[in-house]
Amino acid sequence: MTTYGSSLMRLLDERGYIHQVTDAAALDALAQRQVVPGYIGFDATAPSLHVGNLVSIMLLRRMQQAGHKPIVLMGGGTTKVGDPSGKDESRKLLTHEEIDANIASIRRVFSRFLTFGDGPTDAIMVNNAEWLDGLQYIDFLREVGRHFTINRMLTFESVKLRLDREQPMTFLEFNYMILQAYDFLELSRLAGCRLQMGGSDQWGNIVNGIELARRIDGTELYGVTTPLITTADGAKMGKTASGAVWLDEKMLSSYDYWQFWRNTADADVGKFLRLFTDLPLEEIEALEKLPGAEINQAKVVLATEATAMLHGMDAATAAEHTARETFEKGGAGEDLPTLSVGDGMNIAHALTALRFTPSNKEAKRKIAEGAVRLDDVTVNDPSLVVTAGEEPVKLSLGRKKHGLLIR
């Protein structure tokens, strides 16, 4: 482990956020001398961010905790292009209205993690449409485009991935890396931003921005990337059989969010406590050493702390109470997700509607395996139509997924 002098770099290092740094010694020295404004960009491709974005949000939170200034860059401009990094195919192009609506929806999440305001370490949110939408194309190519060679751009993983698989990459997407580099240059001019952070797949884009600012303005900028956050079985963080784990409660209930963290593998508990909670490191070290089945206590702490940070402590404790009622006492807690079945609904459709399964086909497979129960009675008929009366009916998949069916 590298020894850092600044509280910022020590905090990031101790909690496992650092994968690559462009100039660790210089950034560490800068963070000891002054408040460092640093940013991360978020494109608005959906009405909500998801757990896969959470490590980036926590990076900004750590910056503020260490006495520095977080900048949330919303990609109102770059979303119109689509980041090809890590993608096998082009993103669907959204309208300006859809992008604006997504940004308005996403904005609420950040207030849970950051303190916004006008102070030196208060977070700010900016939208790159402010400068990208007004670019004069020829002038932009003359000022910025001449600093990028096609030879080098073809070596970037986001491009090579498509070309190696003989999948098309549009000229629109090819420009994304230039626009992201220009974002860093503009933020350094407008807000004194000195640091860009992001996932490991953003390394090339970050380096582009650093080089662009050095060539045009002579400004020294820095970059930090996080490791790819995977689970113990190698799966990408936040991907489940039922789809993305959304951060907006309208798209995923606080109970389901709590359950996501409670279902963490034993080997991941310590890592996730460091990354996604504010618990002291000494407490985390004690929790991750709990023997045998006692490690489940650490998972409950992780679930409650992570849920409280996003949804508030009341929602977190309610989710914990519901889980205890459901799993330990065999009841049906009030906080379980509910689904209205009207006059009746096919049980496979109900499983999919509750997001217990990604498709009706998968729901039918689970029924055939004997993994589905109604009020704790196993269901074997995939064509069964479920009805509900005055009392809700508990629908369960396996031991961990439960919901209430109402009329």
Short mmCIF file of C-alpha atoms in Angstrom, two decimals:
data_model
loop_
_atom_site.label_atom_id
_atom_site.label_comp_id
_atom_site.label_asym_id
_atom_site.label_seq_id
_atom_site.Cartn_x
_atom_site.Cartn_y
_atom_site.Cartn_z
CA MET A 1 0.00 0.00 0.00
CA THR A 2 1.38 3.42 -1.00
CA THR A 3 1.91 5.91 1.82
CA TYR A 4 0.05 9.14 1.07
CA GLY A 5 0.33 12.46 2.88
CA SER A 6 -3.09 13.88 1.95
CA SER A 7 -6.29 12.81 3.67
CA LEU A 8 -7.94 12.47 0.25
CA MET A 9 -5.53 9.92 -1.17
CA ARG A 10 -5.26 8.03 2.12
CA LEU A 11 -9.04 7.74 2.34
CA LEU A 12 -9.38 6.51 -1.26
CA ASP A 13 -6.50 4.08 -0.82
CA GLU A 14 -7.63 2.62 2.52
CA ARG A 15 -11.16 1.98 1.30
CA GLY A 16 -10.14 0.34 -1.98
CA TYR A 17 -11.10 2.96 -4.57
CA ILE A 18 -7.79 3.39 -6.37
CA HIS A 19 -6.93 1.39 -9.48
CA GLN A 20 -4.86 3.86 -11.54
CA VAL A 21 -3.55 7.39 -10.90
CA THR A 22 -1.93 9.52 -13.60
CA ASP A 23 0.61 11.13 -11.23
CA ALA A 24 0.02 9.94 -7.68
CA ALA A 25 2.81 11.95 -6.04
CA ALA A 26 1.82 15.24 -7.69
CA LEU A 27 -1.90 14.76 -6.95
CA ASP A 28 -1.12 13.83 -3.35
CA ALA A 29 0.99 16.99 -2.97
CA LEU A 30 -1.73 19.15 -4.56
CA ALA A 31 -4.37 17.75 -2.19
CA GLN A 32 -2.17 18.73 0.76
CA ARG A 33 -1.80 22.33 -0.49
CA GLN A 34 -5.34 23.23 -1.55
CA VAL A 35 -8.97 22.25 -1.98
CA VAL A 36 -9.05 20.12 -5.14
CA PRO A 37 -12.19 20.33 -7.31
CA GLY A 38 -12.77 16.95 -8.95
CA TYR A 39 -15.50 15.65 -11.22
CA ILE A 40 -17.18 12.53 -12.52
CA GLY A 41 -19.52 12.53 -15.51
CA PHE A 42 -22.87 10.76 -15.63
CA ASP A 43 -24.79 10.37 -18.89
CA ALA A 44 -28.57 10.53 -18.62
CA THR A 45 -29.52 7.37 -20.52
CA ALA A 46 -32.31 6.38 -18.06
CA PRO A 47 -34.52 8.08 -15.45
CA SER A 48 -32.31 6.66 -12.69
CA LEU A 49 -28.73 5.69 -12.02
CA HIS A 50 -28.11 2.16 -10.72
CA VAL A 51 -25.83 0.36 -8.30
CA GLY A 52 -23.18 0.11 -11.01
CA ASN A 53 -22.85 3.92 -10.72
CA LEU A 54 -22.67 3.87 -6.94
CA VAL A 55 -18.89 3.54 -6.60
CA SER A 56 -18.53 6.76 -8.63
CA ILE A 57 -21.08 8.55 -6.45
CA MET A 58 -19.23 7.34 -3.35
CA LEU A 59 -15.95 8.65 -4.81
CA LEU A 60 -17.45 12.13 -4.90
CA ARG A 61 -18.71 11.65 -1.33
CA ARG A 62 -15.19 10.64 -0.20
CA MET A 63 -13.79 13.77 -1.85
CA GLN A 64 -16.13 15.93 0.19
CA GLN A 65 -15.42 13.99 3.39
CA ALA A 66 -11.70 14.66 2.85
CA GLY A 67 -12.30 18.42 2.50
CA HIS A 68 -12.35 18.77 -1.29
CA LYS A 69 -14.96 19.91 -3.83
CA PRO A 70 -17.07 17.39 -5.80
CA ILE A 71 -18.39 18.34 -9.22
CA VAL A 72 -21.27 16.27 -10.64
CA LEU A 73 -21.20 16.60 -14.42
CA MET A 74 -24.49 15.64 -16.03
CA GLY A 75 -24.03 14.63 -19.65
CA GLY A 76 -26.84 16.56 -21.26
CA GLY A 77 -24.60 16.99 -24.30
CA THR A 78 -22.67 13.69 -24.38
CA THR A 79 -25.84 11.63 -23.86
CA LYS A 80 -26.85 12.82 -27.33
CA VAL A 81 -23.78 10.96 -28.65
CA GLY A 82 -23.53 7.86 -26.44
CA ASP A 83 -20.40 6.56 -24.72
CA PRO A 84 -19.08 3.50 -26.61
CA SER A 85 -16.86 2.40 -23.69
CA GLY A 86 -17.63 -1.19 -22.75
CA LYS A 87 -20.48 -1.41 -25.26
CA ASP A 88 -20.84 -3.92 -28.08
CA GLU A 89 -23.39 -1.85 -29.96
CA SER A 90 -24.68 1.68 -30.32
CA ARG A 91 -26.94 3.12 -27.65
CA LYS A 92 -30.46 4.15 -28.54
CA LEU A 93 -30.48 7.86 -29.34
CA LEU A 94 -32.73 9.80 -26.97
CA THR A 95 -34.58 13.02 -27.74
CA HIS A 96 -33.59 16.29 -26.04
CA GLU A 97 -36.80 16.12 -24.00
CA GLU A 98 -36.08 12.57 -22.80
CA ILE A 99 -32.56 13.55 -21.76
CA ASP A 100 -33.77 16.62 -19.84
CA ALA A 101 -36.42 14.52 -18.06
CA ASN A 102 -33.81 11.90 -17.11
CA ILE A 103 -31.47 14.57 -15.70
CA ALA A 104 -34.28 16.04 -13.61
CA SER A 105 -35.06 12.58 -12.22
CA ILE A 106 -31.41 11.64 -11.55
CA ARG A 107 -30.64 14.93 -9.80
CA ARG A 108 -32.52 13.85 -6.65
CA VAL A 109 -30.20 10.93 -5.90
CA PHE A 110 -27.08 13.06 -5.43
CA SER A 111 -28.59 15.11 -2.62
CA ARG A 112 -28.59 11.93 -0.52
CA PHE A 113 -24.82 11.56 -0.83
CA LEU A 114 -23.46 15.11 -1.20
CA THR A 115 -23.91 18.53 0.37
CA PHE A 116 -24.56 21.14 -2.32
CA GLY A 117 -24.02 24.85 -1.91
CA ASP A 118 -21.73 27.80 -2.52
CA GLY A 119 -18.99 26.95 0.00
CA PRO A 120 -15.43 25.97 -0.97
CA THR A 121 -16.07 22.25 -0.42
CA ASP A 122 -19.78 22.22 -1.34
CA ALA A 123 -20.73 20.08 -4.32
CA ILE A 124 -21.96 21.63 -7.53
CA MET A 125 -23.82 20.11 -10.47
CA VAL A 126 -23.22 21.24 -14.04
CA ASN A 127 -24.49 20.09 -17.43
CA ASN A 128 -22.08 19.75 -20.35
CA ALA A 129 -24.87 20.74 -22.75
CA GLU A 130 -24.04 24.29 -21.60
CA TRP A 131 -20.87 24.27 -23.69
CA LEU A 132 -21.28 21.32 -26.07
CA ASP A 133 -24.63 22.38 -27.56
CA GLY A 134 -23.22 25.71 -28.70
CA LEU A 135 -20.03 24.47 -30.35
CA GLN A 136 -19.28 25.71 -33.84
CA TYR A 137 -18.26 22.49 -35.57
CA ILE A 138 -15.44 23.78 -37.80
CA ASP A 139 -14.00 25.99 -35.06
CA PHE A 140 -14.13 23.05 -32.64
CA LEU A 141 -12.30 20.76 -35.06
CA ARG A 142 -9.63 23.40 -35.63
CA GLU A 143 -9.09 24.13 -31.94
CA VAL A 144 -9.57 20.68 -30.39
CA GLY A 145 -9.75 18.02 -33.12
CA ARG A 146 -6.21 18.66 -34.35
CA HIS A 147 -4.84 17.34 -31.04
CA PHE A 148 -6.25 13.84 -31.68
CA THR A 149 -4.82 11.41 -34.21
CA ILE A 150 -6.92 8.70 -35.81
CA ASN A 151 -4.00 6.31 -35.25
CA ARG A 152 -4.23 6.71 -31.48
CA MET A 153 -8.02 6.78 -31.33
CA LEU A 154 -8.11 3.40 -33.05
CA THR A 155 -6.06 1.90 -30.20
CA PHE A 156 -8.68 2.71 -27.54
CA GLU A 157 -10.49 -0.30 -26.08
CA SER A 158 -13.91 1.19 -26.80
CA VAL A 159 -13.02 1.29 -30.50
CA LYS A 160 -10.98 -1.91 -30.71
CA LEU A 161 -13.80 -3.92 -29.10
CA ARG A 162 -16.18 -3.01 -31.89
CA LEU A 163 -13.67 -3.40 -34.70
CA ASP A 164 -12.33 -6.75 -33.46
CA ARG A 165 -15.87 -8.11 -33.38
CA GLU A 166 -16.67 -6.53 -36.74
CA GLN A 167 -19.51 -4.57 -35.16
CA PRO A 168 -20.30 -1.13 -36.55
CA MET A 169 -19.23 2.03 -34.74
CA THR A 170 -20.78 5.26 -35.92
CA PHE A 171 -18.82 8.43 -36.54
CA LEU A 172 -21.06 10.02 -33.90
CA GLU A 173 -19.80 7.60 -31.21
CA PHE A 174 -16.23 7.91 -32.46
CA ASN A 175 -16.36 11.56 -31.41
CA TYR A 176 -17.33 10.77 -27.81
CA MET A 177 -13.75 10.59 -26.53
CA ILE A 178 -13.00 14.05 -27.95
CA LEU A 179 -16.07 15.54 -26.31
CA GLN A 180 -15.21 13.99 -22.93
CA ALA A 181 -11.67 15.36 -23.16
CA TYR A 182 -13.13 18.76 -23.96
CA ASP A 183 -15.36 18.51 -20.86
CA PHE A 184 -12.25 18.26 -18.66
CA LEU A 185 -10.71 21.28 -20.38
CA GLU A 186 -13.89 23.34 -19.95
CA LEU A 187 -14.30 22.38 -16.28
CA SER A 188 -10.70 23.33 -15.57
CA ARG A 189 -11.44 26.77 -17.06
CA LEU A 190 -14.89 27.29 -15.53
CA ALA A 191 -14.50 25.73 -12.07
CA GLY A 192 -10.76 25.26 -11.54
CA CYS A 193 -11.29 21.50 -11.76
CA ARG A 194 -8.02 19.59 -11.42
CA LEU A 195 -9.15 15.99 -11.14
CA GLN A 196 -11.31 13.62 -13.14
CA MET A 197 -12.35 10.28 -11.67
CA GLY A 198 -14.18 7.29 -13.12
CA GLY A 199 -14.22 3.55 -13.67
CA SER A 200 -11.24 1.73 -15.13
CA ASP A 201 -12.89 1.73 -18.58
CA GLN A 202 -12.58 5.55 -18.58
CA TRP A 203 -8.78 5.63 -18.26
CA GLY A 204 -8.12 6.48 -21.91
CA ASN A 205 -10.78 9.20 -21.96
CA ILE A 206 -9.35 10.75 -18.78
CA VAL A 207 -5.80 10.75 -20.14
CA ASN A 208 -7.07 12.40 -23.33
CA GLY A 209 -8.50 15.28 -21.28
CA ILE A 210 -5.29 15.70 -19.32
CA GLU A 211 -3.21 15.88 -22.48
CA LEU A 212 -5.64 18.25 -24.18
CA ALA A 213 -5.55 20.73 -21.28
CA ARG A 214 -1.75 20.59 -21.18
CA ARG A 215 -1.44 21.29 -24.91
CA ILE A 216 -4.02 24.07 -25.15
CA ASP A 217 -3.84 25.82 -21.75
CA GLY A 218 -0.65 24.43 -20.20
CA THR A 219 -2.73 23.26 -17.19
CA GLU A 220 -1.70 20.23 -15.15
CA LEU A 221 -4.67 17.96 -14.52
CA TYR A 222 -4.93 14.55 -12.87
CA GLY A 223 -6.92 11.35 -13.13
CA VAL A 224 -7.95 8.52 -10.82
CA THR A 225 -9.81 5.37 -11.81
CA THR A 226 -11.49 2.76 -9.64
CA PRO A 227 -11.11 -0.99 -10.14
CA LEU A 228 -13.93 -2.81 -11.89
CA ILE A 229 -16.20 -3.74 -8.97
CA THR A 230 -17.16 -7.39 -9.30
CA THR A 231 -18.72 -9.87 -6.92
CA ALA A 232 -16.82 -12.86 -5.56
CA ASP A 233 -18.15 -15.04 -8.40
CA GLY A 234 -16.82 -12.62 -11.02
CA ALA A 235 -20.15 -11.04 -11.95
CA LYS A 236 -20.34 -7.30 -12.66
CA MET A 237 -21.50 -5.31 -9.65
CA GLY A 238 -25.22 -4.49 -9.68
CA LYS A 239 -26.28 -6.95 -12.37
CA THR A 240 -28.93 -9.44 -11.23
CA ALA A 241 -31.17 -11.95 -12.94
CA SER A 242 -34.04 -9.47 -12.57
CA GLY A 243 -32.15 -6.55 -14.14
CA ALA A 244 -30.50 -3.38 -12.90
CA VAL A 245 -30.58 -2.41 -9.23
CA TRP A 246 -31.95 1.13 -9.57
CA LEU A 247 -31.25 3.95 -7.12
CA ASP A 248 -34.64 5.63 -7.62
CA GLU A 249 -37.29 4.24 -5.26
CA LYS A 250 -39.90 4.64 -8.01
CA MET A 251 -38.02 1.97 -9.97
CA LEU A 252 -36.88 -0.25 -7.08
CA SER A 253 -38.35 -0.27 -3.58
CA SER A 254 -36.22 0.40 -0.52
CA TYR A 255 -37.01 -3.14 0.63
CA ASP A 256 -35.68 -4.68 -2.60
CA TYR A 257 -32.63 -2.42 -2.36
CA TRP A 258 -32.04 -3.63 1.22
CA GLN A 259 -32.42 -7.24 0.06
CA PHE A 260 -29.86 -6.73 -2.71
CA TRP A 261 -27.21 -5.83 -0.13
CA ARG A 262 -28.35 -8.52 2.33
CA ASN A 263 -27.76 -11.13 -0.37
CA THR A 264 -24.07 -10.18 -0.68
CA ALA A 265 -21.68 -13.15 -0.83
CA ASP A 266 -19.64 -13.79 2.33
CA ALA A 267 -16.38 -12.96 0.53
CA ASP A 268 -17.64 -9.53 -0.57
CA VAL A 269 -18.91 -8.19 2.76
CA GLY A 270 -15.71 -6.44 3.85
CA LYS A 271 -15.06 -4.90 0.44
CA PHE A 272 -18.61 -3.58 0.10
CA LEU A 273 -18.64 -2.19 3.65
CA ARG A 274 -15.50 -0.18 2.82
CA LEU A 275 -16.78 1.06 -0.51
CA PHE A 276 -20.46 1.68 0.17
CA THR A 277 -20.80 2.65 3.86
CA ASP A 278 -19.27 5.23 6.20
CA LEU A 279 -18.56 2.73 8.98
CA PRO A 280 -15.10 3.12 10.58
CA LEU A 281 -12.46 0.76 9.21
CA GLU A 282 -11.90 -0.86 12.63
CA GLU A 283 -15.59 -1.77 12.84
CA ILE A 284 -15.54 -3.17 9.30
CA GLU A 285 -12.50 -5.32 10.11
CA ALA A 286 -14.35 -6.80 13.09
CA LEU A 287 -17.50 -7.47 11.05
CA GLU A 288 -15.74 -9.21 8.17
CA LYS A 289 -14.00 -11.57 10.61
CA LEU A 290 -17.26 -12.91 12.08
CA PRO A 291 -17.11 -16.73 11.89
CA GLY A 292 -19.52 -19.05 10.10
CA ALA A 293 -23.16 -18.04 10.00
CA GLU A 294 -22.40 -14.96 12.12
CA ILE A 295 -21.23 -13.23 8.93
CA ASN A 296 -24.95 -12.75 8.23
CA GLN A 297 -24.93 -10.10 10.96
CA ALA A 298 -22.38 -8.17 8.88
CA LYS A 299 -24.64 -8.48 5.82
CA VAL A 300 -27.56 -7.00 7.75
CA VAL A 301 -25.33 -4.09 8.84
CA LEU A 302 -24.23 -3.58 5.22
CA ALA A 303 -27.81 -3.67 3.93
CA THR A 304 -29.09 -1.26 6.57
CA GLU A 305 -26.20 1.21 6.26
CA ALA A 306 -26.30 1.26 2.43
CA THR A 307 -30.10 1.60 2.36
CA ALA A 308 -30.09 4.36 4.99
CA MET A 309 -27.60 6.37 2.95
CA LEU A 310 -29.87 6.31 -0.12
CA HIS A 311 -33.40 6.09 1.28
CA GLY A 312 -33.04 7.27 4.90
CA MET A 313 -32.79 5.37 8.17
CA ASP A 314 -36.57 4.97 8.57
CA ALA A 315 -36.80 3.10 5.26
CA ALA A 316 -33.75 1.01 6.11
CA THR A 317 -35.02 -0.08 9.52
CA ALA A 318 -38.46 -0.80 8.06
CA ALA A 319 -36.85 -3.04 5.43
CA GLU A 320 -34.79 -4.82 8.08
CA HIS A 321 -37.93 -5.34 10.20
CA THR A 322 -39.88 -6.70 7.20
CA ALA A 323 -37.06 -9.10 6.35
CA ARG A 324 -36.95 -10.36 9.92
CA GLU A 325 -40.73 -10.84 9.99
CA THR A 326 -40.65 -12.65 6.63
CA PHE A 327 -37.62 -14.88 7.06
CA GLU A 328 -37.35 -15.53 10.79
CA LYS A 329 -41.02 -15.61 11.77
CA GLY A 330 -42.59 -16.83 8.52
CA GLY A 331 -44.90 -13.84 8.28
CA ALA A 332 -45.51 -11.24 5.60
CA GLY A 333 -43.96 -7.91 6.52
CA GLU A 334 -45.76 -4.73 5.52
CA ASP A 335 -42.79 -3.43 3.54
CA LEU A 336 -42.77 -6.26 0.98
CA PRO A 337 -43.27 -5.24 -2.65
CA THR A 338 -46.92 -5.47 -3.70
CA LEU A 339 -48.63 -6.23 -6.99
CA SER A 340 -52.28 -5.74 -7.87
CA VAL A 341 -53.63 -8.79 -9.71
CA GLY A 342 -57.14 -7.39 -10.30
CA ASP A 343 -59.61 -10.16 -10.96
CA GLY A 344 -56.74 -12.60 -11.55
CA MET A 345 -53.26 -12.89 -13.06
CA ASN A 346 -51.20 -15.79 -14.38
CA ILE A 347 -48.60 -16.70 -11.76
CA ALA A 348 -45.71 -16.53 -14.24
CA HIS A 349 -46.76 -12.99 -15.19
CA ALA A 350 -46.92 -12.07 -11.51
CA LEU A 351 -43.37 -13.31 -10.89
CA THR A 352 -42.09 -11.22 -13.80
CA ALA A 353 -44.12 -8.15 -12.85
CA LEU A 354 -42.57 -8.25 -9.36
CA ARG A 355 -39.11 -8.45 -11.02
CA PHE A 356 -38.47 -11.82 -9.37
CA THR A 357 -37.72 -13.24 -12.82
CA PRO A 358 -36.53 -11.49 -16.00
CA SER A 359 -39.10 -13.21 -18.23
CA ASN A 360 -42.21 -15.39 -18.15
CA LYS A 361 -40.14 -18.23 -19.58
CA GLU A 362 -37.76 -18.07 -16.62
CA ALA A 363 -40.76 -17.86 -14.26
CA LYS A 364 -42.19 -21.06 -15.69
CA ARG A 365 -38.82 -22.77 -15.28
CA LYS A 366 -38.71 -21.76 -11.61
CA ILE A 367 -42.26 -23.10 -11.11
CA ALA A 368 -41.24 -26.42 -12.69
CA GLU A 369 -38.28 -26.59 -10.27
CA GLY A 370 -40.64 -26.23 -7.31
CA ALA A 371 -39.10 -22.91 -6.26
CA VAL A 372 -42.37 -20.91 -6.24
CA ARG A 373 -44.85 -20.78 -3.35
CA LEU A 374 -48.17 -19.10 -2.58
CA ASP A 375 -48.65 -18.53 1.15
CA ASP A 376 -45.82 -21.03 1.69
CA VAL A 377 -47.51 -23.76 -0.41
CA THR A 378 -45.48 -24.96 -3.41
CA VAL A 379 -46.99 -24.22 -6.85
CA ASN A 380 -46.46 -26.68 -9.72
CA ASP A 381 -48.88 -25.36 -12.35
CA PRO A 382 -47.42 -22.56 -14.55
CA SER A 383 -50.90 -21.79 -15.91
CA LEU A 384 -52.35 -21.09 -12.47
CA VAL A 385 -54.33 -17.84 -12.26
CA VAL A 386 -53.75 -16.12 -8.92
CA THR A 387 -56.51 -14.14 -7.22
CA ALA A 388 -56.51 -12.14 -3.98
CA GLY A 389 -59.33 -11.33 -1.60
CA GLU A 390 -59.44 -9.04 1.39
CA GLU A 391 -56.16 -10.43 2.68
CA PRO A 392 -53.03 -10.25 0.51
CA VAL A 393 -51.44 -13.44 -0.79
CA LYS A 394 -47.69 -13.95 -0.26
CA LEU A 395 -45.84 -14.99 -3.42
CA SER A 396 -42.35 -16.39 -2.84
CA LEU A 397 -39.48 -17.40 -5.11
CA GLY A 398 -36.86 -19.40 -3.27
CA ARG A 399 -36.01 -18.30 0.27
CA LYS A 400 -35.11 -14.68 -0.45
CA LYS A 401 -37.74 -13.17 -2.76
CA HIS A 402 -41.20 -12.43 -1.37
CA GLY A 403 -44.04 -10.17 -2.47
CA LEU A 404 -47.67 -9.52 -1.66
CA LEU A 405 -50.45 -9.98 -4.22
CA ILE A 406 -53.47 -7.73 -3.67
CA ARG A 407 -56.72 -7.26 -5.50
#
